Coordinates of C-alpha atoms in Angstrom, one line a residue:
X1128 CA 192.3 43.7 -46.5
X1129 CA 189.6 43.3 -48.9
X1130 CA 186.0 42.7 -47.1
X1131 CA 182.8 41.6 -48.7
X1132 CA 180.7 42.8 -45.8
X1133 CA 181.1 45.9 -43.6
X1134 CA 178.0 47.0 -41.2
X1135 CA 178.6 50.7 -39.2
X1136 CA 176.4 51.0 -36.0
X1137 CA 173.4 49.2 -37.4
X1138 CA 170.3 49.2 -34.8
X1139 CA 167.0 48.0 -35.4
X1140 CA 164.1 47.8 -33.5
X1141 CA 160.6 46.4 -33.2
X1142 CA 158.7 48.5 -30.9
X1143 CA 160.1 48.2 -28.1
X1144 CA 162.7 45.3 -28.5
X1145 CA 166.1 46.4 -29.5
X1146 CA 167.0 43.2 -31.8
X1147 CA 170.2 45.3 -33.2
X1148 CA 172.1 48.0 -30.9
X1149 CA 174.9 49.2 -32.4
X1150 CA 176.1 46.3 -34.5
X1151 CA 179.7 47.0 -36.4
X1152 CA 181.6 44.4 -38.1
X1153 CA 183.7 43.6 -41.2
X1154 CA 183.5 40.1 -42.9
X1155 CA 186.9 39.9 -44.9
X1156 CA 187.0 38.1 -48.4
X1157 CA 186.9 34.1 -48.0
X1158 CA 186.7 34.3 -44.0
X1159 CA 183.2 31.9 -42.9
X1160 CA 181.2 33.6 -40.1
X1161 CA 178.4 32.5 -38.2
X1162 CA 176.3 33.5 -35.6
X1163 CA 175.4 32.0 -32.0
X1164 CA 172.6 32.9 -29.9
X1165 CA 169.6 32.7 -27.9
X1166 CA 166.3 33.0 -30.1
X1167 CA 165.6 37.1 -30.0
X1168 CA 169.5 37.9 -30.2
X1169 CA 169.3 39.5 -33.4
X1170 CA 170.5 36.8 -36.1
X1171 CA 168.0 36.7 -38.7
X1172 CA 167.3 40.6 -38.0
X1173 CA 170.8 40.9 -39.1
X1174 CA 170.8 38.2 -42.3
X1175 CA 167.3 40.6 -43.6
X1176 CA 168.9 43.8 -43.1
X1177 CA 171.9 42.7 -44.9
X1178 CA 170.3 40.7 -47.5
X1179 CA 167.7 44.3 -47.9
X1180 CA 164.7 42.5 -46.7
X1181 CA 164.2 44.9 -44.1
X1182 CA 166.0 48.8 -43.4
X1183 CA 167.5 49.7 -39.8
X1184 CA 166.7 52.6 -38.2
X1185 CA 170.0 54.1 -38.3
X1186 CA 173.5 52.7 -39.6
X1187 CA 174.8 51.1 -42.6
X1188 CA 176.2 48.5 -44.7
X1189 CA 178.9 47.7 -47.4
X1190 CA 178.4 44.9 -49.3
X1191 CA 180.9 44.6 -52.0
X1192 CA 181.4 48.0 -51.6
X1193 CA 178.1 49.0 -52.9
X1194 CA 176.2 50.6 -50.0
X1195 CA 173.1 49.3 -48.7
X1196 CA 172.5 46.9 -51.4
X1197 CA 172.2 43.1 -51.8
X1198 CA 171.6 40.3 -54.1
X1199 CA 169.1 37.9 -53.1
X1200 CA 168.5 34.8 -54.6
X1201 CA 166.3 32.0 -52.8
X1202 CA 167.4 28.3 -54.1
X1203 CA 164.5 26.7 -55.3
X1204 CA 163.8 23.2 -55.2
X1205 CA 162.1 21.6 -57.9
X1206 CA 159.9 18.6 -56.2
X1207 CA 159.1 16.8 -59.3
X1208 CA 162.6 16.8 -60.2
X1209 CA 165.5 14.2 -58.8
X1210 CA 169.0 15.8 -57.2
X1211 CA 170.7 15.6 -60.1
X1212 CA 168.3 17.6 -62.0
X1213 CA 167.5 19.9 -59.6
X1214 CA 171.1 21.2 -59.9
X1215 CA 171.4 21.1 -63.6
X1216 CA 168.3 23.1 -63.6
X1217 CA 170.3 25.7 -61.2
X1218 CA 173.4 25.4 -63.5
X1219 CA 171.4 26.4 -66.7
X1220 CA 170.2 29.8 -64.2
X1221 CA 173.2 30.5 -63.7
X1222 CA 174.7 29.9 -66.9
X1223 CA 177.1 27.7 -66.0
X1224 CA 178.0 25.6 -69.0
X1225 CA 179.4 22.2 -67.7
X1226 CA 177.4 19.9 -65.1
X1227 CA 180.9 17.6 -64.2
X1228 CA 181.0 19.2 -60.8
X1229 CA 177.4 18.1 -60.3
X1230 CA 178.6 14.5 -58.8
X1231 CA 181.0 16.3 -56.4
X1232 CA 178.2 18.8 -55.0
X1233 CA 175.7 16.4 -54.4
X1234 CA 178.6 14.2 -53.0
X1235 CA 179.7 17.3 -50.0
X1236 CA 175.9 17.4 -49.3
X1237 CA 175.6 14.0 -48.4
X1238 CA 173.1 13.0 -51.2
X1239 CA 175.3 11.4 -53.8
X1240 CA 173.2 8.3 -53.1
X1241 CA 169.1 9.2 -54.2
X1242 CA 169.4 8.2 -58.0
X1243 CA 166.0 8.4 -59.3
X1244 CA 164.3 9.8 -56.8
X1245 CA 162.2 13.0 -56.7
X1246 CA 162.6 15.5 -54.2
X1247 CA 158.9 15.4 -53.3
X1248 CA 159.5 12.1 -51.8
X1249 CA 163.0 13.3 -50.0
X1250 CA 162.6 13.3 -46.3
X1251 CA 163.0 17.3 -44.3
X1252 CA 167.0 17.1 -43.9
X1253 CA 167.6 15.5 -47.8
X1254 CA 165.6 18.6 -49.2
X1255 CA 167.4 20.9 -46.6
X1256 CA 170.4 19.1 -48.3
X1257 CA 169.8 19.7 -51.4
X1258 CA 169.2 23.5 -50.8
X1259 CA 172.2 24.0 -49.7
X1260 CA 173.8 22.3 -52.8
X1261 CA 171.4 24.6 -54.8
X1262 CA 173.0 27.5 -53.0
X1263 CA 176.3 26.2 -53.3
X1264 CA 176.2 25.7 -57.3
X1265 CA 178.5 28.2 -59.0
X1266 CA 180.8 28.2 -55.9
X1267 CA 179.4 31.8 -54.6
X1268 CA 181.6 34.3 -53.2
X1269 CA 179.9 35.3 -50.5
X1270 CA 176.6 33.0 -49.2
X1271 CA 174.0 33.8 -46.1
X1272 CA 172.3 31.1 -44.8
X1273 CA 169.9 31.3 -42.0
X1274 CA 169.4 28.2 -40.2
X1275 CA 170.7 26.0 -42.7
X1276 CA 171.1 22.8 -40.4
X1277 CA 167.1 23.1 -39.5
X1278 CA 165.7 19.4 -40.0
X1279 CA 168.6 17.7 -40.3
X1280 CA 169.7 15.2 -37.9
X1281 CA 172.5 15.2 -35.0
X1282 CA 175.2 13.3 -37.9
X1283 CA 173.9 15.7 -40.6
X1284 CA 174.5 19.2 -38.5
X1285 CA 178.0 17.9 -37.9
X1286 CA 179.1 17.3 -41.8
X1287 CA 176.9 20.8 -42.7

């Protein structure tokens, strides 16, 4: 089985809070994971080791089989731009030469709808939205999102 993510024994700490004990785990190619618990469990701890924000004290990971490494991008929005040209902007980064998928993404994300409007004057959940279409762009193989529901409403955490 081919796995995109592989941690050994990770443990961090912050003086005397254990957020990560021991954590081993293998996240297999196309499989979705996410993470449940209390505030103080360990999630985001976990999402900045493995994204090499932060080191553990002791233990690894395997991300696409290079060791201890990651790739981090942070989607940006632009707020002078509309939807649409937020994501073309993101296309052009990352090179991708045909915006006809563009309808489609902004479709899935709920914000097919804003025409002409600038993402300055979206509301918190829209421009949560449109992150995570700015994330999405390029169909990523492997995506960490840390609280990627945060302002959206009760309808819009159930279609995320």
């Amino acid at each position: 089985m081919e796995y995109v993510l592989k941690t050994n024994a990770l443990c961090k700490n912050y003086k005397n809070f254990k957020a990560l004990n021991g954590l081993t785990m293998n996240v297999p190619k196309g499989a979705i994971y996410g993470f449940v618990g209390k505030n103080g469990a360990g999630k985001t701890t976990l999402i900045r080791l493995i994204c090499g924000l932060q080191k553990p004290e002791s233990g690894n990971y395997v991300l696409y089989g290079l060791k201890n490494s990651a790739v981090v991008e942070t989607p940006s929005i632009y707020l002078e731009l509309t939807a649409v040209d937020n994501l073309k902007e993101q296309y052009r980064i990352l090179g991708i030469p045909s915006y006809d998928s563009i309808p489609d993404l902004l479709k899935l994300v709920g914000l097919e709808n804003t025409g002409k409007k600038k993402a300055k004057n979206f509301s918190l959940g829209m421009k949560q939205r449109l992150g995570i279409a700015v994330a999405l762009a390029g169909d990523p193989d492997f995506l960490v999102l840390d609280e990627p529901v945060n302002g959206l409403d009760p309808q819009g955490i159930i279609e995320m």
